[in-house]
PDB file of C-alpha atoms in Angstrom:
ATOM      1  CA  VAL A 962      67.601  35.465 -54.252  1.00  0.00           C
ATOM      2  CA  GLY A 963      69.125  32.008 -54.696  1.00  0.00           C
ATOM      3  CA  THR A 964      72.682  31.076 -55.548  1.00  0.00           C
ATOM      4  CA  LEU A 965      74.476  33.988 -57.222  1.00  0.00           C
ATOM      5  CA  ALA A 966      77.771  32.283 -58.028  1.00  0.00           C
ATOM      6  CA  GLU A 967      79.564  29.012 -57.442  1.00  0.00           C
ATOM      7  CA  SER A 968      83.220  28.155 -57.973  1.00  0.00           C
ATOM      8  CA  THR A 969      85.177  24.956 -57.481  1.00  0.00           C
ATOM      9  CA  PHE A 970      88.811  24.185 -56.776  1.00  0.00           C
ATOM     10  CA  GLY A 971      90.989  21.183 -56.060  1.00  0.00           C
ATOM     11  CA  PHE A 972      90.291  17.613 -57.067  1.00  0.00           C
ATOM     12  CA  ALA A 973      87.362  15.250 -56.731  1.00  0.00           C
ATOM     13  CA  ASN A 974      89.876  12.419 -56.926  1.00  0.00           C
ATOM     14  CA  LEU A 975      93.607  12.916 -56.374  1.00  0.00           C
ATOM     15  CA  GLU A 976      94.769   9.662 -57.971  1.00  0.00           C
ATOM     16  CA  ARG A 977      92.981  10.399 -61.263  1.00  0.00           C
ATOM     17  CA  ARG A 978      93.670  14.150 -60.970  1.00  0.00           C
ATOM     18  CA  GLU A 979      89.971  14.658 -61.614  1.00  0.00           C
ATOM     19  CA  PRO A 980      89.024  18.317 -61.103  1.00  0.00           C
ATOM     20  CA  MET A 981      86.321  19.189 -58.641  1.00  0.00           C
ATOM     21  CA  ALA A 982      82.970  20.133 -60.202  1.00  0.00           C
ATOM     22  CA  ALA A 983      79.773  21.577 -58.754  1.00  0.00           C
ATOM     23  CA  HIS A 984      77.761  18.395 -59.278  1.00  0.00           C
ATOM     24  CA  TYR A 985      79.858  16.306 -56.874  1.00  0.00           C
ATOM     25  CA  ARG A 986      78.283  15.381 -53.573  1.00  0.00           C
ATOM     26  CA  PHE A 987      80.088  15.386 -50.239  1.00  0.00           C
ATOM     27  CA  GLU A 988      79.203  13.143 -47.315  1.00  0.00           C
ATOM     28  CA  ILE A 989      78.507  15.711 -44.607  1.00  0.00           C
ATOM     29  CA  GLY A 990      79.055  13.210 -41.773  1.00  0.00           C
ATOM     30  CA  SER A 991      77.773  14.226 -38.369  1.00  0.00           C
ATOM     31  CA  ILE A 992      76.298  17.458 -39.714  1.00  0.00           C
ATOM     32  CA  SER A 993      73.550  15.016 -40.754  1.00  0.00           C
ATOM     33  CA  LYS A 994      72.517  14.923 -37.101  1.00  0.00           C
ATOM     34  CA  ILE A 995      70.852  18.303 -37.707  1.00  0.00           C
ATOM     35  CA  PHE A 996      68.408  16.573 -40.071  1.00  0.00           C
ATOM     36  CA  THR A 997      67.674  13.837 -37.523  1.00  0.00           C
ATOM     37  CA  SER A 998      67.033  16.673 -35.063  1.00  0.00           C
ATOM     38  CA  LEU A 999      64.679  18.334 -37.559  1.00  0.00           C
ATOM     39  CA  VAL A1000      62.659  15.127 -37.943  1.00  0.00           C
ATOM     40  CA  ILE A1001      62.379  14.893 -34.146  1.00  0.00           C
ATOM     41  CA  ASN A1002      61.364  18.557 -33.979  1.00  0.00           C
ATOM     42  CA  ARG A1003      58.604  17.916 -36.517  1.00  0.00           C
ATOM     43  CA  LEU A1004      57.205  15.248 -34.170  1.00  0.00           C
ATOM     44  CA  ILE A1005      57.401  17.763 -31.312  1.00  0.00           C
ATOM     45  CA  GLU A1006      55.540  20.393 -33.344  1.00  0.00           C
ATOM     46  CA  GLU A1007      52.873  17.827 -34.193  1.00  0.00           C
ATOM     47  CA  GLY A1008      52.389  17.128 -30.472  1.00  0.00           C
ATOM     48  CA  ARG A1009      53.526  13.508 -30.806  1.00  0.00           C
ATOM     49  CA  LEU A1010      56.703  13.916 -28.770  1.00  0.00           C
ATOM     50  CA  ALA A1011      58.104  16.152 -26.022  1.00  0.00           C
ATOM     51  CA  LEU A1012      61.634  17.244 -25.154  1.00  0.00           C
ATOM     52  CA  ASP A1013      61.319  15.888 -21.613  1.00  0.00           C
ATOM     53  CA  GLU A1014      59.813  12.567 -22.708  1.00  0.00           C
ATOM     54  CA  PRO A1015      61.767   9.447 -21.647  1.00  0.00           C
ATOM     55  CA  VAL A1016      63.129   7.462 -24.578  1.00  0.00           C
ATOM     56  CA  ALA A1017      63.128   3.998 -22.956  1.00  0.00           C
ATOM     57  CA  PRO A1018      59.414   3.203 -23.561  1.00  0.00           C
ATOM     58  CA  LEU A1019      59.696   4.321 -27.189  1.00  0.00           C
ATOM     59  CA  VAL A1020      62.684   2.057 -27.943  1.00  0.00           C
ATOM     60  CA  PRO A1021      62.184  -0.912 -25.587  1.00  0.00           C
ATOM     61  CA  PHE A1022      64.700  -3.149 -27.398  1.00  0.00           C
ATOM     62  CA  ALA A1023      67.478  -0.694 -26.440  1.00  0.00           C
ATOM     63  CA  GLY A1024      67.359  -2.096 -22.897  1.00  0.00           C
ATOM     64  CA  LEU A1025      67.763   1.311 -21.225  1.00  0.00           C
ATOM     65  CA  ALA A1026      67.646   0.524 -17.521  1.00  0.00           C
ATOM     66  CA  GLY A1027      68.544   2.010 -14.166  1.00  0.00           C
ATOM     67  CA  ARG A1028      69.386   5.699 -14.424  1.00  0.00           C
ATOM     68  CA  ASP A1029      69.550   5.412 -18.216  1.00  0.00           C
ATOM     69  CA  ALA A1030      65.814   4.690 -18.247  1.00  0.00           C
ATOM     70  CA  SER A1031      65.160   8.368 -17.512  1.00  0.00           C
ATOM     71  CA  VAL A1032      67.146   9.657 -20.513  1.00  0.00           C
ATOM     72  CA  SER A1033      64.959  12.159 -22.358  1.00  0.00           C
ATOM     73  CA  VAL A1034      64.599  13.222 -25.974  1.00  0.00           C
ATOM     74  CA  GLY A1035      66.062  16.637 -25.150  1.00  0.00           C
ATOM     75  CA  GLN A1036      69.117  15.109 -23.483  1.00  0.00           C
ATOM     76  CA  LEU A1037      69.839  12.991 -26.557  1.00  0.00           C
ATOM     77  CA  LEU A1038      69.498  16.012 -28.840  1.00  0.00           C
ATOM     78  CA  THR A1039      72.003  18.032 -26.779  1.00  0.00           C
ATOM     79  CA  HIS A1040      74.435  15.178 -25.975  1.00  0.00           C
ATOM     80  CA  THR A1041      73.773  15.520 -22.224  1.00  0.00           C
ATOM     81  CA  SER A1042      72.341  12.028 -21.599  1.00  0.00           C
ATOM     82  CA  GLY A1043      75.539  10.532 -20.181  1.00  0.00           C
ATOM     83  CA  LEU A1044      75.353   7.756 -22.782  1.00  0.00           C
ATOM     84  CA  PHE A1045      78.512   6.499 -24.468  1.00  0.00           C
ATOM     85  CA  VAL A1046      79.838   7.651 -27.846  1.00  0.00           C
ATOM     86  CA  GLY A1047      78.952   4.382 -29.589  1.00  0.00           C
ATOM     87  CA  ALA A1048      80.940   1.714 -31.386  1.00  0.00           C
ATOM     88  CA  ASP A1049      79.404   1.730 -34.910  1.00  0.00           C
ATOM     89  CA  THR A1050      80.133  -1.973 -35.222  1.00  0.00           C
ATOM     90  CA  LEU A1051      77.032  -2.848 -37.277  1.00  0.00           C
ATOM     91  CA  PRO A1052      75.711  -1.198 -40.461  1.00  0.00           C
ATOM     92  CA  ASP A1053      72.115  -1.156 -39.232  1.00  0.00           C
ATOM     93  CA  ASP A1054      70.969   1.356 -36.598  1.00  0.00           C
ATOM     94  CA  ALA A1055      68.402  -0.944 -35.003  1.00  0.00           C
ATOM     95  CA  GLY A1056      70.989  -3.733 -34.847  1.00  0.00           C
ATOM     96  CA  GLU A1057      73.554  -1.385 -33.278  1.00  0.00           C
ATOM     97  CA  VAL A1058      71.030  -0.238 -30.666  1.00  0.00           C
ATOM     98  CA  TRP A1059      70.087  -3.826 -29.834  1.00  0.00           C
ATOM     99  CA  ASN A1060      73.748  -4.891 -29.757  1.00  0.00           C
ATOM    100  CA  SER A1061      74.451  -2.111 -27.219  1.00  0.00           C
ATOM    101  CA  ARG A1062      71.551  -3.008 -24.923  1.00  0.00           C
ATOM    102  CA  HIS A1063      73.803  -4.155 -22.051  1.00  0.00           C
ATOM    103  CA  ALA A1064      76.028  -1.073 -22.098  1.00  0.00           C
ATOM    104  CA  ARG A1065      75.372   1.542 -19.421  1.00  0.00           C
ATOM    105  CA  GLY A1066      75.879   5.267 -19.445  1.00  0.00           C
ATOM    106  CA  SER A1067      77.539   7.447 -16.839  1.00  0.00           C
ATOM    107  CA  ARG A1068      74.614   9.362 -15.419  1.00  0.00           C
ATOM    108  CA  SER A1069      75.134  12.077 -12.828  1.00  0.00           C
ATOM    109  CA  ASP A1070      73.221  14.969 -11.357  1.00  0.00           C
ATOM    110  CA  GLU A1071      75.573  17.384 -13.121  1.00  0.00           C
ATOM    111  CA  VAL A1072      74.429  18.285 -16.631  1.00  0.00           C
ATOM    112  CA  ARG A1073      77.396  18.114 -18.988  1.00  0.00           C
ATOM    113  CA  PHE A1074      78.175  17.546 -22.634  1.00  0.00           C
ATOM    114  CA  HIS A1075      79.470  14.188 -23.865  1.00  0.00           C
ATOM    115  CA  TYR A1076      79.200  13.462 -27.575  1.00  0.00           C
ATOM    116  CA  SER A1077      77.107  10.403 -28.382  1.00  0.00           C
ATOM    117  CA  ASN A1078      76.514   8.912 -31.821  1.00  0.00           C
ATOM    118  CA  TYR A1079      74.551   6.203 -30.039  1.00  0.00           C
ATOM    119  CA  GLY A1080      72.149   8.817 -28.683  1.00  0.00           C
ATOM    120  CA  TYR A1081      71.279   9.853 -32.225  1.00  0.00           C
ATOM    121  CA  LEU A1082      70.756   6.229 -33.253  1.00  0.00           C
ATOM    122  CA  LEU A1083      68.147   6.111 -30.500  1.00  0.00           C
ATOM    123  CA  LEU A1084      66.533   9.292 -31.850  1.00  0.00           C
ATOM    124  CA  GLY A1085      66.384   7.743 -35.311  1.00  0.00           C
ATOM    125  CA  GLU A1086      64.579   4.724 -33.878  1.00  0.00           C
ATOM    126  CA  VAL A1087      62.184   7.018 -32.009  1.00  0.00           C
ATOM    127  CA  ALA A1088      61.365   8.782 -35.285  1.00  0.00           C
ATOM    128  CA  ARG A1089      60.927   5.512 -37.165  1.00  0.00           C
ATOM    129  CA  THR A1090      58.629   4.135 -34.450  1.00  0.00           C
ATOM    130  CA  LEU A1091      56.392   7.190 -34.120  1.00  0.00           C
ATOM    131  CA  ALA A1092      56.261   8.133 -37.800  1.00  0.00           C
ATOM    132  CA  GLY A1093      56.071   4.568 -39.109  1.00  0.00           C
ATOM    133  CA  ALA A1094      58.627   5.256 -41.835  1.00  0.00           C
ATOM    134  CA  PRO A1095      62.408   4.903 -42.311  1.00  0.00           C
ATOM    135  CA  LEU A1096      64.474   7.925 -41.337  1.00  0.00           C
ATOM    136  CA  GLU A1097      65.766   8.181 -44.915  1.00  0.00           C
ATOM    137  CA  ARG A1098      62.250   8.821 -46.194  1.00  0.00           C
ATOM    138  CA  LEU A1099      61.414  11.253 -43.390  1.00  0.00           C
ATOM    139  CA  VAL A1100      64.552  13.324 -43.990  1.00  0.00           C
ATOM    140  CA  ARG A1101      64.021  13.400 -47.740  1.00  0.00           C
ATOM    141  CA  GLU A1102      60.278  14.160 -47.769  1.00  0.00           C
ATOM    142  CA  GLN A1103      60.129  16.504 -44.767  1.00  0.00           C
ATOM    143  CA  TRP A1104      63.334  18.462 -45.305  1.00  0.00           C
ATOM    144  CA  LEU A1105      65.589  17.859 -48.308  1.00  0.00           C
ATOM    145  CA  GLU A1106      62.876  18.224 -50.942  1.00  0.00           C
ATOM    146  CA  PRO A1107      60.990  21.173 -49.340  1.00  0.00           C
ATOM    147  CA  LEU A1108      64.287  23.013 -48.734  1.00  0.00           C
ATOM    148  CA  GLY A1109      65.225  22.678 -52.392  1.00  0.00           C
ATOM    149  CA  MET A1110      68.167  20.361 -51.680  1.00  0.00           C
ATOM    150  CA  ARG A1111      67.473  18.460 -54.884  1.00  0.00           C
ATOM    151  CA  GLY A1112      70.929  16.958 -55.236  1.00  0.00           C
ATOM    152  CA  ALA A1113      71.113  15.705 -51.646  1.00  0.00           C
ATOM    153  CA  LEU A1114      70.797  12.083 -50.558  1.00  0.00           C
ATOM    154  CA  ALA A1115      69.264  10.901 -47.290  1.00  0.00           C
ATOM    155  CA  ALA A1116      71.184   7.620 -47.585  1.00  0.00           C
ATOM    156  CA  VAL A1117      74.383   6.759 -49.439  1.00  0.00           C
ATOM    157  CA  ARG A1118      74.506   3.460 -51.314  1.00  0.00           C
ATOM    158  CA  GLN A1119      76.853   1.703 -53.726  1.00  0.00           C
ATOM    159  CA  GLY A1120      75.080   3.165 -56.755  1.00  0.00           C
ATOM    160  CA  ASP A1121      75.759   6.679 -55.466  1.00  0.00           C
ATOM    161  CA  ARG A1122      79.497   6.271 -55.104  1.00  0.00           C
ATOM    162  CA  ALA A1123      80.438   7.725 -58.502  1.00  0.00           C
ATOM    163  CA  SER A1124      78.590  10.955 -57.640  1.00  0.00           C
ATOM    164  CA  LEU A1125      80.684  11.559 -54.522  1.00  0.00           C
ATOM    165  CA  ALA A1126      83.980  13.377 -54.197  1.00  0.00           C
ATOM    166  CA  THR A1127      86.572  10.929 -52.875  1.00  0.00           C
ATOM    167  CA  GLY A1128      87.260  11.267 -49.178  1.00  0.00           C
ATOM    168  CA  TYR A1129      90.773  11.048 -47.730  1.00  0.00           C
ATOM    169  CA  TRP A1130      92.317  10.360 -44.369  1.00  0.00           C
ATOM    170  CA  PRO A1131      95.899  10.107 -43.014  1.00  0.00           C
ATOM    171  CA  ALA A1132      98.055   7.507 -44.739  1.00  0.00           C
ATOM    172  CA  ARG A1133      99.508   6.793 -41.284  1.00  0.00           C
ATOM    173  CA  PRO A1134      96.515   6.442 -38.929  1.00  0.00           C
ATOM    174  CA  ASP A1135      98.827   5.152 -36.187  1.00  0.00           C
ATOM    175  CA  ARG A1136     100.069   8.663 -35.408  1.00  0.00           C
ATOM    176  CA  PRO A1137      98.626  12.186 -35.251  1.00  0.00           C
ATOM    177  CA  TRP A1138      98.238  13.836 -38.641  1.00  0.00           C
ATOM    178  CA  ALA A1139      99.783  17.234 -39.389  1.00  0.00           C
ATOM    179  CA  PRO A1140      99.322  19.455 -42.459  1.00  0.00           C
ATOM    180  CA  GLY A1141     101.528  18.206 -45.258  1.00  0.00           C
ATOM    181  CA  ASP A1142     101.499  14.567 -44.132  1.00  0.00           C
ATOM    182  CA  PRO A1143     100.504  12.060 -46.849  1.00  0.00           C
ATOM    183  CA  LEU A1144      96.858  11.085 -47.334  1.00  0.00           C
ATOM    184  CA  ALA A1145      95.155   7.913 -48.566  1.00  0.00           C
ATOM    185  CA  PRO A1146      91.605   7.270 -49.812  1.00  0.00           C
ATOM    186  CA  ALA A1147      89.313   6.748 -46.827  1.00  0.00           C
ATOM    187  CA  ALA A1148      87.373   3.531 -46.386  1.00  0.00           C
ATOM    188  CA  TRP A1149      84.020   3.796 -48.119  1.00  0.00           C
ATOM    189  CA  PHE A1150      80.796   2.187 -46.974  1.00  0.00           C
ATOM    190  CA  GLU A1151      77.067   2.538 -47.414  1.00  0.00           C
ATOM    191  CA  VAL A1152      75.373   4.628 -44.752  1.00  0.00           C
ATOM    192  CA  ASP A1153      71.820   5.540 -43.808  1.00  0.00           C
ATOM    193  CA  SER A1154      72.429   6.077 -40.106  1.00  0.00           C
ATOM    194  CA  ALA A1155      70.694   8.709 -37.970  1.00  0.00           C
ATOM    195  CA  SER A1156      74.151   9.848 -36.858  1.00  0.00           C
ATOM    196  CA  GLY A1157      75.449  10.585 -40.372  1.00  0.00           C
ATOM    197  CA  ASN A1158      73.318   9.745 -43.406  1.00  0.00           C
ATOM    198  CA  VAL A1159      73.321  12.788 -45.720  1.00  0.00           C
ATOM    199  CA  ALA A1160      75.427  13.545 -48.807  1.00  0.00           C
ATOM    200  CA  ALA A1161      74.942  16.873 -50.560  1.00  0.00           C
ATOM    201  CA  THR A1162      76.367  19.263 -53.115  1.00  0.00           C
ATOM    202  CA  SER A1163      77.672  22.664 -52.090  1.00  0.00           C
ATOM    203  CA  GLU A1164      74.565  24.293 -53.600  1.00  0.00           C
ATOM    204  CA  ASP A1165      72.361  21.988 -51.517  1.00  0.00           C
ATOM    205  CA  MET A1166      74.140  23.201 -48.394  1.00  0.00           C
ATOM    206  CA  ALA A1167      73.694  26.806 -49.529  1.00  0.00           C
ATOM    207  CA  HIS A1168      69.934  26.170 -49.692  1.00  0.00           C
ATOM    208  CA  PHE A1169      70.063  24.772 -46.164  1.00  0.00           C
ATOM    209  CA  MET A1170      72.039  27.760 -44.885  1.00  0.00           C
ATOM    210  CA  ALA A1171      69.456  30.101 -46.442  1.00  0.00           C
ATOM    211  CA  ALA A1172      66.682  28.274 -44.575  1.00  0.00           C
ATOM    212  CA  LEU A1173      68.562  28.678 -41.286  1.00  0.00           C
ATOM    213  CA  LEU A1174      69.101  32.380 -41.958  1.00  0.00           C
ATOM    214  CA  ASP A1175      65.410  32.836 -42.792  1.00  0.00           C
ATOM    215  CA  ALA A1176      64.250  31.046 -39.648  1.00  0.00           C
ATOM    216  CA  GLY A1177      66.673  33.040 -37.506  1.00  0.00           C
ATOM    217  CA  SER A1178      65.711  36.385 -39.006  1.00  0.00           C
ATOM    218  CA  PRO A1179      63.384  38.690 -37.050  1.00  0.00           C
ATOM    219  CA  GLU A1180      61.879  39.858 -40.336  1.00  0.00           C
ATOM    220  CA  ASP A1181      58.724  38.340 -41.771  1.00  0.00           C
ATOM    221  CA  GLN A1182      59.872  35.850 -44.391  1.00  0.00           C
ATOM    222  CA  GLY A1183      56.426  34.510 -45.288  1.00  0.00           C
ATOM    223  CA  SER A1184      55.972  30.744 -45.275  1.00  0.00           C
ATOM    224  CA  LEU A1185      59.014  29.045 -43.739  1.00  0.00           C
ATOM    225  CA  VAL A1186      59.921  25.392 -44.218  1.00  0.00           C
ATOM    226  CA  LEU A1187      61.954  25.568 -41.010  1.00  0.00           C
ATOM    227  CA  SER A1188      59.754  27.186 -38.360  1.00  0.00           C
ATOM    228  CA  ARG A1189      61.024  29.789 -35.933  1.00  0.00           C
ATOM    229  CA  GLU A1190      59.918  27.542 -33.051  1.00  0.00           C
ATOM    230  CA  THR A1191      62.079  24.676 -34.255  1.00  0.00           C
ATOM    231  CA  PHE A1192      64.985  27.035 -34.939  1.00  0.00           C
ATOM    232  CA  ALA A1193      64.700  28.387 -31.386  1.00  0.00           C
ATOM    233  CA  ARG A1194      64.754  24.881 -29.889  1.00  0.00           C
ATOM    234  CA  MET A1195      67.774  23.962 -31.995  1.00  0.00           C
ATOM    235  CA  THR A1196      69.811  27.040 -31.109  1.00  0.00           C
ATOM    236  CA  THR A1197      68.957  27.864 -27.489  1.00  0.00           C
ATOM    237  CA  ASN A1198      68.646  24.510 -25.693  1.00  0.00           C
ATOM    238  CA  LEU A1199      72.359  23.810 -25.467  1.00  0.00           C
ATOM    239  CA  ALA A1200      74.732  21.886 -23.234  1.00  0.00           C
ATOM    240  CA  PRO A1201      76.308  24.208 -20.622  1.00  0.00           C
ATOM    241  CA  THR A1202      79.971  23.253 -20.995  1.00  0.00           C
ATOM    242  CA  GLY A1203      82.444  21.255 -23.025  1.00  0.00           C
ATOM    243  CA  GLU A1204      83.956  17.981 -21.887  1.00  0.00           C
ATOM    244  CA  PRO A1205      87.452  17.013 -20.720  1.00  0.00           C
ATOM    245  CA  THR A1206      89.817  16.108 -23.543  1.00  0.00           C
ATOM    246  CA  TYR A1207      92.441  13.372 -23.611  1.00  0.00           C
ATOM    247  CA  VAL A1208      95.921  14.780 -24.130  1.00  0.00           C
ATOM    248  CA  VAL A1209      98.273  12.667 -26.261  1.00  0.00           C
ATOM    249  CA  GLU A1210     101.977  13.045 -25.480  1.00  0.00           C
ATOM    250  CA  GLY A1211     103.737  15.200 -28.056  1.00  0.00           C
ATOM    251  CA  VAL A1212     100.497  16.658 -29.446  1.00  0.00           C
ATOM    252  CA  ARG A1213      99.401  20.237 -28.877  1.00  0.00           C
ATOM    253  CA  GLN A1214      96.840  20.342 -26.083  1.00  0.00           C
ATOM    254  CA  VAL A1215      93.223  21.133 -26.924  1.00  0.00           C
ATOM    255  CA  GLN A1216      91.984  23.907 -24.634  1.00  0.00           C
ATOM    256  CA  GLU A1217      88.287  23.146 -24.895  1.00  0.00           C
ATOM    257  CA  SER A1218      85.876  20.910 -26.804  1.00  0.00           C
TER     258      SER A1218
END
């Protein structure tokens, strides 16, 4: 059917009191990891990669050694590898992976969830190595364009800044934020990382949601961009539990993560 209606509210920029409009893009942050996952799933469907395949031989400069050498593609996708969250100290994924080559994960026989941006940087390098193309191009050509996400970007650069709604974060980052506390414009930087590279309009995200609904529907939807096999892998192969959360004094305790 397509988009039936779209409405906007609020401001694209608070300082200028600039009203929100439908053409503004939003950086979707770690939701971008879904698109890295889709690129990896395309390699799996093509028979060029397997969920249980060790990552170390595919990204030798990562220096995965010891128990980390057995980390698999599937474990990275589900954040069950035991690898660390990641530092995001360098703007380049390959540089960040190489810079982290001496760090070691916390591997155990118990399968558990621990969020890892670094794990998705590794997946991006796996995709780049096997496909012979930058992740930005793979995401755009394999997914954004076929899904009709025509306003979406697979990398955000300086020239794109004017098309983005301004992001905000707490004006006092030294203490927990609560609703009503003052905000300040968030730091802005270029990004094309496998852990968070996509910016999109709300209509773009509606197109993506429609593709997920089609792939998850038992009804025959004809030719699907997102196959039912990929959808099944993405939605059934999950980590079994959450992870412990750090409790800050004076802040309401999180029950689960």
